[in-house]
Coordinates of C-alpha atoms in Angstrom, one line a residue:
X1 CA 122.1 82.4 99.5
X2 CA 120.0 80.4 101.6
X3 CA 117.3 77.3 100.7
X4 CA 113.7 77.5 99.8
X5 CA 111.8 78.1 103.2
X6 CA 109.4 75.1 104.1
X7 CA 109.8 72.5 101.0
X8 CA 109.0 75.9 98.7
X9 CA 110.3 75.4 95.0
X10 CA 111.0 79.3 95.6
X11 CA 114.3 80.7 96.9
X12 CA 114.1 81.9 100.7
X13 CA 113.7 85.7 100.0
X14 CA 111.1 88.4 100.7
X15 CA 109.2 89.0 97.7
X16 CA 107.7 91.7 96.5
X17 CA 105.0 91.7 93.4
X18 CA 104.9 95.2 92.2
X19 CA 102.3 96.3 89.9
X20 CA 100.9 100.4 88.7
X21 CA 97.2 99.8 89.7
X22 CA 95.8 96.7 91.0
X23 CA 91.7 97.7 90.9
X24 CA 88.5 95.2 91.2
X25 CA 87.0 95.1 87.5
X26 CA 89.6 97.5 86.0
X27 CA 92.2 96.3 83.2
X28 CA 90.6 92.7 82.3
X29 CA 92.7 89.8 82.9
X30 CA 96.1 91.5 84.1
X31 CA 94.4 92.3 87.8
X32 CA 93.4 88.5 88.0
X33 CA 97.2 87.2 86.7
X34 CA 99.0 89.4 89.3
X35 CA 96.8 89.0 92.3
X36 CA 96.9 85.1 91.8
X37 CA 100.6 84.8 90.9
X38 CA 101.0 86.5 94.5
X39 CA 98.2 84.0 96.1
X40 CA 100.4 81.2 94.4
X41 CA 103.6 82.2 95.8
X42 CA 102.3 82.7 98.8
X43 CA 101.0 79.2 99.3
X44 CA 103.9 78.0 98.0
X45 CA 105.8 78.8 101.0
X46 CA 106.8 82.2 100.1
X47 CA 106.9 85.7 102.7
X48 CA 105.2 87.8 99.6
X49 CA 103.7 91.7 99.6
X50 CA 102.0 93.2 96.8
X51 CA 102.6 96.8 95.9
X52 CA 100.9 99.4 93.9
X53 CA 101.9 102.9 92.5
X54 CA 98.4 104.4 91.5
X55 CA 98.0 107.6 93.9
X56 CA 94.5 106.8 94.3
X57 CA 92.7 107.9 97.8
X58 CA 93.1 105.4 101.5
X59 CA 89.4 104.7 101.1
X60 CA 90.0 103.5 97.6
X61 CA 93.0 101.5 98.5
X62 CA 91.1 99.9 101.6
X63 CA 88.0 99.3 100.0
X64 CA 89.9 97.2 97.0
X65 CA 91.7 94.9 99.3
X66 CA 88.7 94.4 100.7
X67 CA 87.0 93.5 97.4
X68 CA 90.3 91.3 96.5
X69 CA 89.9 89.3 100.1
X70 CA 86.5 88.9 99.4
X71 CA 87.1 87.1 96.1
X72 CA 89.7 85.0 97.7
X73 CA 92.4 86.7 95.8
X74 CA 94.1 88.4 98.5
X75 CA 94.8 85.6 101.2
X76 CA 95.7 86.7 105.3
X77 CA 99.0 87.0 105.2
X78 CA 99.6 88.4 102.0
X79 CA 99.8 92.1 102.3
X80 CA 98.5 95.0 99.8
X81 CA 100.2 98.0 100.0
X82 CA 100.2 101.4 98.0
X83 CA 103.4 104.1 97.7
X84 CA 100.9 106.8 99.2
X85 CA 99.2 105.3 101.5
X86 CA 103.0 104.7 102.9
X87 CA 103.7 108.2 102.5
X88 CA 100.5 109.3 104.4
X89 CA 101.5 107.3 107.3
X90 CA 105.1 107.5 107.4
X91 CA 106.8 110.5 105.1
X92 CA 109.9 109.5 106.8
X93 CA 111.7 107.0 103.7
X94 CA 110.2 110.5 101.7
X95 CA 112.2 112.7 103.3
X96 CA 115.5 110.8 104.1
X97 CA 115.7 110.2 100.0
X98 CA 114.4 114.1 99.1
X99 CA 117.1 116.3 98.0
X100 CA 117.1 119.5 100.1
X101 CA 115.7 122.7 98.2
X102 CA 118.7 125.5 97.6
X103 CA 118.3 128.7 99.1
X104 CA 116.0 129.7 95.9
X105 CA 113.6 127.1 97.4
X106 CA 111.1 125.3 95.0
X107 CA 111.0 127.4 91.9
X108 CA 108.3 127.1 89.2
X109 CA 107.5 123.5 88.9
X110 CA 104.0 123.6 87.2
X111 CA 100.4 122.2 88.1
X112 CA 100.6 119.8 91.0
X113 CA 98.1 116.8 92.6
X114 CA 98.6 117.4 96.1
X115 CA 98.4 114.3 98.5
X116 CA 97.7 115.0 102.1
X117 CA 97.9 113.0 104.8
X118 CA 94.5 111.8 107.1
X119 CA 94.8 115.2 108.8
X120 CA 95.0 117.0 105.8
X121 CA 98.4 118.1 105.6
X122 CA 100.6 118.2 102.5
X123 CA 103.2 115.1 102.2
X124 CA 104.2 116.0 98.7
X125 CA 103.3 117.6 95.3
X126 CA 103.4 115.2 92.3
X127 CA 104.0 117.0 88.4
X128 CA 100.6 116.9 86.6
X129 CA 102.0 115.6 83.1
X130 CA 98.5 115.9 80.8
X131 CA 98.3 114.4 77.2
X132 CA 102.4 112.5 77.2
X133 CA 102.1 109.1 76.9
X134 CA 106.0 109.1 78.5
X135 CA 104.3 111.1 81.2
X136 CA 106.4 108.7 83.9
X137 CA 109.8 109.4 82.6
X138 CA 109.8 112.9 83.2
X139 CA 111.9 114.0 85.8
X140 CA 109.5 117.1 86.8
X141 CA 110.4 117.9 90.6
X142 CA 108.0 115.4 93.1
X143 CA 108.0 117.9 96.0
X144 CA 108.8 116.7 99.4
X145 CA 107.0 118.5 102.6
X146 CA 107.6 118.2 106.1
X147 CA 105.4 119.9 108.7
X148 CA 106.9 123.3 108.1
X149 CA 106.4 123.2 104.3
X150 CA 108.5 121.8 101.4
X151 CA 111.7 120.8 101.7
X152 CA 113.3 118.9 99.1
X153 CA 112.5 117.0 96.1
X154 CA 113.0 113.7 93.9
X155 CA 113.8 114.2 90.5
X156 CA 110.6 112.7 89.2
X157 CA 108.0 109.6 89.1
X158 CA 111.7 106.9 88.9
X159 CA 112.7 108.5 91.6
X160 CA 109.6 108.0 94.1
X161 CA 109.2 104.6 93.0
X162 CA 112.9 103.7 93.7
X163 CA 113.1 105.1 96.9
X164 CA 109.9 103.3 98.3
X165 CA 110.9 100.6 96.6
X166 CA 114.4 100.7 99.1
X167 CA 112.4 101.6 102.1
X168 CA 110.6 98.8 101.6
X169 CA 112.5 95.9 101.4
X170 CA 114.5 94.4 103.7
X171 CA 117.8 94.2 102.7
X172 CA 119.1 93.2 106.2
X173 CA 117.0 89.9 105.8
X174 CA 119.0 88.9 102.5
X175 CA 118.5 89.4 98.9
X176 CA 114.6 91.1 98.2
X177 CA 113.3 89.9 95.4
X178 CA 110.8 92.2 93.0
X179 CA 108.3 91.0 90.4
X180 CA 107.4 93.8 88.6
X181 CA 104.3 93.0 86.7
X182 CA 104.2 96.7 84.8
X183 CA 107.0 98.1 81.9
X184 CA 106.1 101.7 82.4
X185 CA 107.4 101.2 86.3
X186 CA 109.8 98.1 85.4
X187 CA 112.0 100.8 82.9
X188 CA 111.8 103.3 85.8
X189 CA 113.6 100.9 88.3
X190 CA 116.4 100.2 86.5
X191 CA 116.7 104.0 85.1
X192 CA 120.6 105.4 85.9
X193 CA 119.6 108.1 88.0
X194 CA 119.7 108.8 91.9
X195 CA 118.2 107.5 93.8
X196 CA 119.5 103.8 92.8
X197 CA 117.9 101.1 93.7
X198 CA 119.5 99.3 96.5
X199 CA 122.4 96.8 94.5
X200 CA 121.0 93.9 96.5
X201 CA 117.6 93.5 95.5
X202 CA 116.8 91.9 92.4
X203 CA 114.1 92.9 89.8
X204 CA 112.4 90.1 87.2
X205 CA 110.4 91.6 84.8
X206 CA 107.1 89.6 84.1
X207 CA 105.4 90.1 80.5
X208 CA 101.8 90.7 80.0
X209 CA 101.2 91.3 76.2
X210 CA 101.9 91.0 72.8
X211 CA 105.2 93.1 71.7
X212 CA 104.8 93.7 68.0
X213 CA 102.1 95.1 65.9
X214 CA 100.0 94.4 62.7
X215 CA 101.0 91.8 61.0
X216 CA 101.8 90.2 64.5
X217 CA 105.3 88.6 62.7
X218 CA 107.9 88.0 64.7
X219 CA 109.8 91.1 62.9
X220 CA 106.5 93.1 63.1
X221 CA 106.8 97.2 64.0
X222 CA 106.8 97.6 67.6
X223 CA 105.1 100.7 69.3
X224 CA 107.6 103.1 71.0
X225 CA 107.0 101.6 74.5
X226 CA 108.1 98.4 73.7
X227 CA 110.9 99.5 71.5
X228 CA 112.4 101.4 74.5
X229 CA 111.8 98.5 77.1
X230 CA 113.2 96.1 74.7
X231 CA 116.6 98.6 74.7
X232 CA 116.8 98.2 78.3
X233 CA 116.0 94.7 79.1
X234 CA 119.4 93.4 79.6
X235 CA 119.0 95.6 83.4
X236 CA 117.2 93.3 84.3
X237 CA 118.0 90.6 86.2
X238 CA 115.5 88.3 84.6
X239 CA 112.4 88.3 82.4
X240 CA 110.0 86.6 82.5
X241 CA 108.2 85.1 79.3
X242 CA 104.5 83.7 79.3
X243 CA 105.0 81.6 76.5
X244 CA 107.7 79.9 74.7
X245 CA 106.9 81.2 71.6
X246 CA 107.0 84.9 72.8
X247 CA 110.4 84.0 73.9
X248 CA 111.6 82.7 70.6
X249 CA 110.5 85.4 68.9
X250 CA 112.8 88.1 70.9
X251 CA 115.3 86.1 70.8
X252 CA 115.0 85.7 67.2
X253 CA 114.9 89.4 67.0
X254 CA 117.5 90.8 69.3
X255 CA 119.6 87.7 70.3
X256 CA 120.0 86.1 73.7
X257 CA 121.4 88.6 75.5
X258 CA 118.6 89.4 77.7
X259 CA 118.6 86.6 81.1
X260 CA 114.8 85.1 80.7
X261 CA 112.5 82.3 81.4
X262 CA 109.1 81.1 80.3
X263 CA 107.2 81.4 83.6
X264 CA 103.1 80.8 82.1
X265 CA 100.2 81.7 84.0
X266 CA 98.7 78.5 85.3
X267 CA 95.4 76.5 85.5
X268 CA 93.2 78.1 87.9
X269 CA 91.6 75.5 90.1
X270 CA 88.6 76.0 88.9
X271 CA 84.5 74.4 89.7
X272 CA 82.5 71.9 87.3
X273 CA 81.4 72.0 83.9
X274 CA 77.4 70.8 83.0
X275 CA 77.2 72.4 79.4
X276 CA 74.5 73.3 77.7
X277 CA 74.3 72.3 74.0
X278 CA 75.4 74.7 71.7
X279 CA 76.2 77.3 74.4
X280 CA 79.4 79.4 72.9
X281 CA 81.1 81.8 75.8
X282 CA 83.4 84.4 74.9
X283 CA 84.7 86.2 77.8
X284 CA 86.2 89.8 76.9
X285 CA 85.9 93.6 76.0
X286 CA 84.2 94.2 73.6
X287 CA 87.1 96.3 71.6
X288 CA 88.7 95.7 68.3
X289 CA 91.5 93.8 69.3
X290 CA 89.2 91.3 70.4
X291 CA 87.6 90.5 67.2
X292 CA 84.1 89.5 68.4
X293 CA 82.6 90.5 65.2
X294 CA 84.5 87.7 63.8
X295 CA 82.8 85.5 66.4
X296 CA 78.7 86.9 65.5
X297 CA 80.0 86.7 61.6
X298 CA 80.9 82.9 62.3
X299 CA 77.5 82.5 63.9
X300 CA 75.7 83.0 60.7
X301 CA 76.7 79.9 58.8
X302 CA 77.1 77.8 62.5
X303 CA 73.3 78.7 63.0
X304 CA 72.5 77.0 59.6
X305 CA 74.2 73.9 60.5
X306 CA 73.1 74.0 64.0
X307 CA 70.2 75.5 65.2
X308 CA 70.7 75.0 68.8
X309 CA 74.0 77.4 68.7
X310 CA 73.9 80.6 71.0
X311 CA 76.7 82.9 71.1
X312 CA 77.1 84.8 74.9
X313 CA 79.8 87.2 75.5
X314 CA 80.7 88.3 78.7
X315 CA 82.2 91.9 78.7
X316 CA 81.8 95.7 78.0
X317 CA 83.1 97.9 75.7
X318 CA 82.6 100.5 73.7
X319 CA 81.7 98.6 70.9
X320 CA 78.5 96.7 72.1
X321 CA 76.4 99.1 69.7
X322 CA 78.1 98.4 66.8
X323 CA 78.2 94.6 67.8
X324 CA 74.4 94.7 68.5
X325 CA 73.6 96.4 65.2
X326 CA 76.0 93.6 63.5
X327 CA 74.1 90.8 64.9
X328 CA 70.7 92.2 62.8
X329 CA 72.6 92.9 59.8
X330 CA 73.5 88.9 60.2
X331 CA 70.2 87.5 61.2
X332 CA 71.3 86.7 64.7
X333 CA 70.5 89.3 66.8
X334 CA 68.1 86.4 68.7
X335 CA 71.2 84.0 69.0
X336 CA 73.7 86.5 70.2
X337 CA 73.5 87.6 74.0
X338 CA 76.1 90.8 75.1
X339 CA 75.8 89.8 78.9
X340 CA 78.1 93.4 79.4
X341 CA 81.0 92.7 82.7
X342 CA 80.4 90.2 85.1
X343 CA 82.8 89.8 88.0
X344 CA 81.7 86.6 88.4
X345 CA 81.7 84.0 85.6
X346 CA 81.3 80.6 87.5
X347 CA 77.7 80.1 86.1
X348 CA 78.8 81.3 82.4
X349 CA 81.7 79.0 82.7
X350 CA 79.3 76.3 84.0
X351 CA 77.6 76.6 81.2
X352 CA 79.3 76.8 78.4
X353 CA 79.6 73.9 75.3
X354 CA 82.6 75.7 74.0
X355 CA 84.9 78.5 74.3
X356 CA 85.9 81.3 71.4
X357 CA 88.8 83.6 70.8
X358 CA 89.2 85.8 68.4
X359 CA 91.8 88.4 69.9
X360 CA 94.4 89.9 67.1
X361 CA 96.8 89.2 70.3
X362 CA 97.2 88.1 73.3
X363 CA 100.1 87.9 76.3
X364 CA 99.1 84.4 77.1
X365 CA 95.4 84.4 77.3
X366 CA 94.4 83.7 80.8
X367 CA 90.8 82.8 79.7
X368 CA 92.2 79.9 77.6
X369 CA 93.7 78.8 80.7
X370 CA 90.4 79.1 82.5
X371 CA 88.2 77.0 79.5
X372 CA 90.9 74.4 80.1
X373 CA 90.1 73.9 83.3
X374 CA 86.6 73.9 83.5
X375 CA 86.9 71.4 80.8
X376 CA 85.7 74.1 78.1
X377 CA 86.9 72.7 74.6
X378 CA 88.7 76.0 73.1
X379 CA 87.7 76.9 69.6
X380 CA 90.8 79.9 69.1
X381 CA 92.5 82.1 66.1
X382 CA 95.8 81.2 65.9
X383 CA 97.5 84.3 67.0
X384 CA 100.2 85.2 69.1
X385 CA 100.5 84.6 72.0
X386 CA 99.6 81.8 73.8
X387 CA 96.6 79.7 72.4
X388 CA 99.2 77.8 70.0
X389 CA 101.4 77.0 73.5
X390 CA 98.8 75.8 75.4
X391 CA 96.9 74.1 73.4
X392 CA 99.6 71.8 72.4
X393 CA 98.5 69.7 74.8
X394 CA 95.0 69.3 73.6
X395 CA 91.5 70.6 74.6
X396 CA 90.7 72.7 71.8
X397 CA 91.1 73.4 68.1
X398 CA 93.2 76.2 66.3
X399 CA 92.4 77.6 63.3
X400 CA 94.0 80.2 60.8
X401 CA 94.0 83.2 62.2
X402 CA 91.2 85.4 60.5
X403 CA 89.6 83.2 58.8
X404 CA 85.9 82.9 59.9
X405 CA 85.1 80.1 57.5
X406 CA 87.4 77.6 59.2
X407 CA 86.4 79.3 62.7
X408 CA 82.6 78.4 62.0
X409 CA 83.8 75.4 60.6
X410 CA 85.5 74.6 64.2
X411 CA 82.7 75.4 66.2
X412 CA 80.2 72.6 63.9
X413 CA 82.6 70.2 64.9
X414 CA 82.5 71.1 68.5
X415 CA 79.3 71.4 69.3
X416 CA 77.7 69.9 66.2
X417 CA 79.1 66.3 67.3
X418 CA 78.6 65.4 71.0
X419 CA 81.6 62.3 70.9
X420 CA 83.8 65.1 69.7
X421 CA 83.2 67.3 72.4
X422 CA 83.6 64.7 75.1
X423 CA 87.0 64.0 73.8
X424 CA 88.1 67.5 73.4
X425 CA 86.5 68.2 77.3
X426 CA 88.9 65.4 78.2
X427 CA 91.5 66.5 76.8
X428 CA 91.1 70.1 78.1
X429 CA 91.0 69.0 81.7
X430 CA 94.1 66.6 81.2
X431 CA 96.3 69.6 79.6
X432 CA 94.9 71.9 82.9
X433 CA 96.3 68.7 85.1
X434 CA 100.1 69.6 83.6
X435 CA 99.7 73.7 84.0
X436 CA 98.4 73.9 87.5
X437 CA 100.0 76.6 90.2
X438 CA 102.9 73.9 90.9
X439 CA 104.0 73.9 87.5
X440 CA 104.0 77.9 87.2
X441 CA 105.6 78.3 91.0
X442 CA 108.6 75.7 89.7
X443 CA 109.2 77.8 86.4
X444 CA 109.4 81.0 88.6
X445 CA 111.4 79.4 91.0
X446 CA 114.2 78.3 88.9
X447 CA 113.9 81.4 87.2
X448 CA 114.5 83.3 91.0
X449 CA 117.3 80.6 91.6
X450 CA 119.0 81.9 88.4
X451 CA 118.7 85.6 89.0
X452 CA 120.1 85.3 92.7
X453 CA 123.2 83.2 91.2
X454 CA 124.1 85.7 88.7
X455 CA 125.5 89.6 89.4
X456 CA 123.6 91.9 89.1
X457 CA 123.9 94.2 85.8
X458 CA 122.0 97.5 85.9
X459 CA 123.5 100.8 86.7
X460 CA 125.2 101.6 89.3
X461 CA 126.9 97.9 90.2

């Protein structure tokens, strides 16, 4: 095993950061956490590629990294790359891994999504799996083509992502190293079917969300998904944990038998904050798990108290109506602005007197992590995960989760008395001074340190 490459905290290794989709303004948060846990490995010293798995068009694919470079999320050097735009290039890794079809040749293997090449040939036939939510574990045939027609297949979605996954890294250059940032394709890479994944790269699996339901107790129901990642975990040669509380929590439920770390998204560096008085940001969907009725309820009595207090909320959703027609039924449809998706929130951020949240869950809660750093004081539920983590360290108050008395209560004291908000605005930019990318590259570092140390456990070594 050889050192970290150019005073890096990370292990010399290629890595590879391997998400489903990675699509400007699509999926909230998780696009942003990926792309700049890449950018921050990447400055750290590290030889990193990002790869995706959604079998979306060339043009697509180009005109998102595009987008991403634009936004500085995607720096030269750091490569985005997508299975099929490989296999529209160079079917070559799709063939060599194809098993050949039988003298019966392909059979009846149901509707297919054809992809074709920039000349419009066929490179292969992918299973169209309508209305299953397991839709990526089947192992429906994923027909292979060559010039001449088809001529072999891989037993399913596992399969095609496995054997890219091998052509892909480069063994010959030491020990590749995969971050895999999504379970549906994380549980597919360490399946026990052919082809395996090559025995010397190593996976870590990095978290993104809450894994239990309603109540959100640590023994809470889990949905199927999780239920059957959970089962499988120990395949993996690391996990990686946003908080410490997440982690906990498993362990408290399953033991310790699963190798994982608490890697946290960090601080972004982020511009400076001249707030307006009694500006509250919230910065989400506007879906139920994000509670921002709770947020126009609170407004009611924080209106009474003071009158300056304006509530903006940055986000769409499919409940704007019913949040509009709330905000009458309140008496504060003049004091509540739906501002609907913004890509960029450097003005609202600039803004802002204080920052709410109100999600039933969250994974870590990367727009805590933002408020922090534009020295936002945080006005938060407190749910799992994340807000009680990083708010240990000051910049914000927690209240009960649900209660929308204590949460209008909060927000009086935030914005109702200027001396307190200076000292929670200083606190919030000393806390973001201990999470910056340095402290997040370190935690994934050791955790990469571990994972090369140790065998490797899933099928097939």
């Amino acid at each position: 095993m050889s050192g970290a490459s150019d005073g890096s905290v990370l292990p010399d290794a290629e890595y590879l950061v391997l998400a489903s989709r990675l699509i400007p303004d699509l999926d909230g948060g998780f696009t942003i956490a990926v792309l700049r846990r890449a950018r921050d490995m990447a400055a750290a010293g590290a030889r990193v590629r990002v790869l995706t798995v959604d079998p979306g068009t060339a043009e697509d694919h180009d005109a998102h990294r595009a987008e991403w470079r634009r936004r500085g999320l995607l720096p030269d050097g750091v490569e985005l790359r997508n299975l099929f735009d490989d296999a529209r290039a160079d079917s070559g890794w799709l063939r060599a891994a194809a098993v050949l079809l039988g003298a019966d040749g392909i059979g009846d293997v149901g509707e297919r999504r054809v992809i074709l090449d920039a000349a419009g040939h066929t490179v292969l036939e992918l299973p169209v799996i309508a209305g299953d939510p397991n839709w990526h574990l089947s192992e429906a045939p994923v027909i292979v083509w060559d010039a001449d027609g088809p001529i072999g297949s891989l037993a399913g979605f596992g399969a095609l992502y496995r054997a890219w996954v091998n052509a892909v890294s480069s063994v010959s250059d030491g020990a590749p190293v995969v971050i895999c940032e999504a379970r549906q394709v994380g549980e597919l890479l360490v399946a026990n079917a052919a082809p395996l994944l090559h025995p010397a790269v190593r996976v870590l699996h990095a978290t993104h969300a809450c894994h239990v339901q309603a109540p959100y107790h640590w023994d809470s129901p889990m949905d199927a998904a999780w239920t059957r990642w959970l089962a499988i975990a120990e395949r993996f040669d690391g996990v990686l944990w946003l908080t410490p509380s997440q982690q906990a929590d498993v362990e408290r439920r399953i033991g310790s038998s699963i190798r994982s770390a608490v890697v946290p998204h960090p601080v972004p560096v982020t511009g400076s904050n001249d707030p307006v008085p009694g500006r509250l940001a919230m910065m989400c969907s506007l879906i139920p798990r994000k509670r921002v009725d709770h947020a126009i309820r609170a407004m009611e009595r924080v209106r009474q108290v003071v009158p300056s207090a304006r509530l903006h909320v940055y986000g769409g959703g499919g409940l704007r109506d019913a949040l509009e027609k709330l905000s009458v039924e309140h008496g504060v449809s003049k004091d509540v602005v739906l501002h609907g998706h913004m890509a960029d929130l450097e003005d609202a951020w600039s803004e802002a007197d204080a920052f709410v949240l109100t999600s039933a869950n969250e994974g870590q809660g990367l727009v805590v992590l933002e408020a922090l750093g534009h020295g936002v004081p945080v006005v938060s539920y407190d749910m799992p995960y994340g807000p009680g983590d990083t708010l240990a360290h000051g910049g914000g108050i927690l209240v009960p989760d649900g209660n929308i008395d204590a949460l209008a209560s909060a927000l009086i004291e935030v914005i109702g008395a200027r001396d307190r908000r200076t000292v929670l605005a200083t606190e919030a930019r000393s806390a973001a001074a201990t999470m910056d990318p340095a402290a997040s590259m370190a935690a994934l570092g050791a955790a990469v340190w571990d994972a090369l140390s140790a065998p490797v456990s899933r099928p097939g070594r």
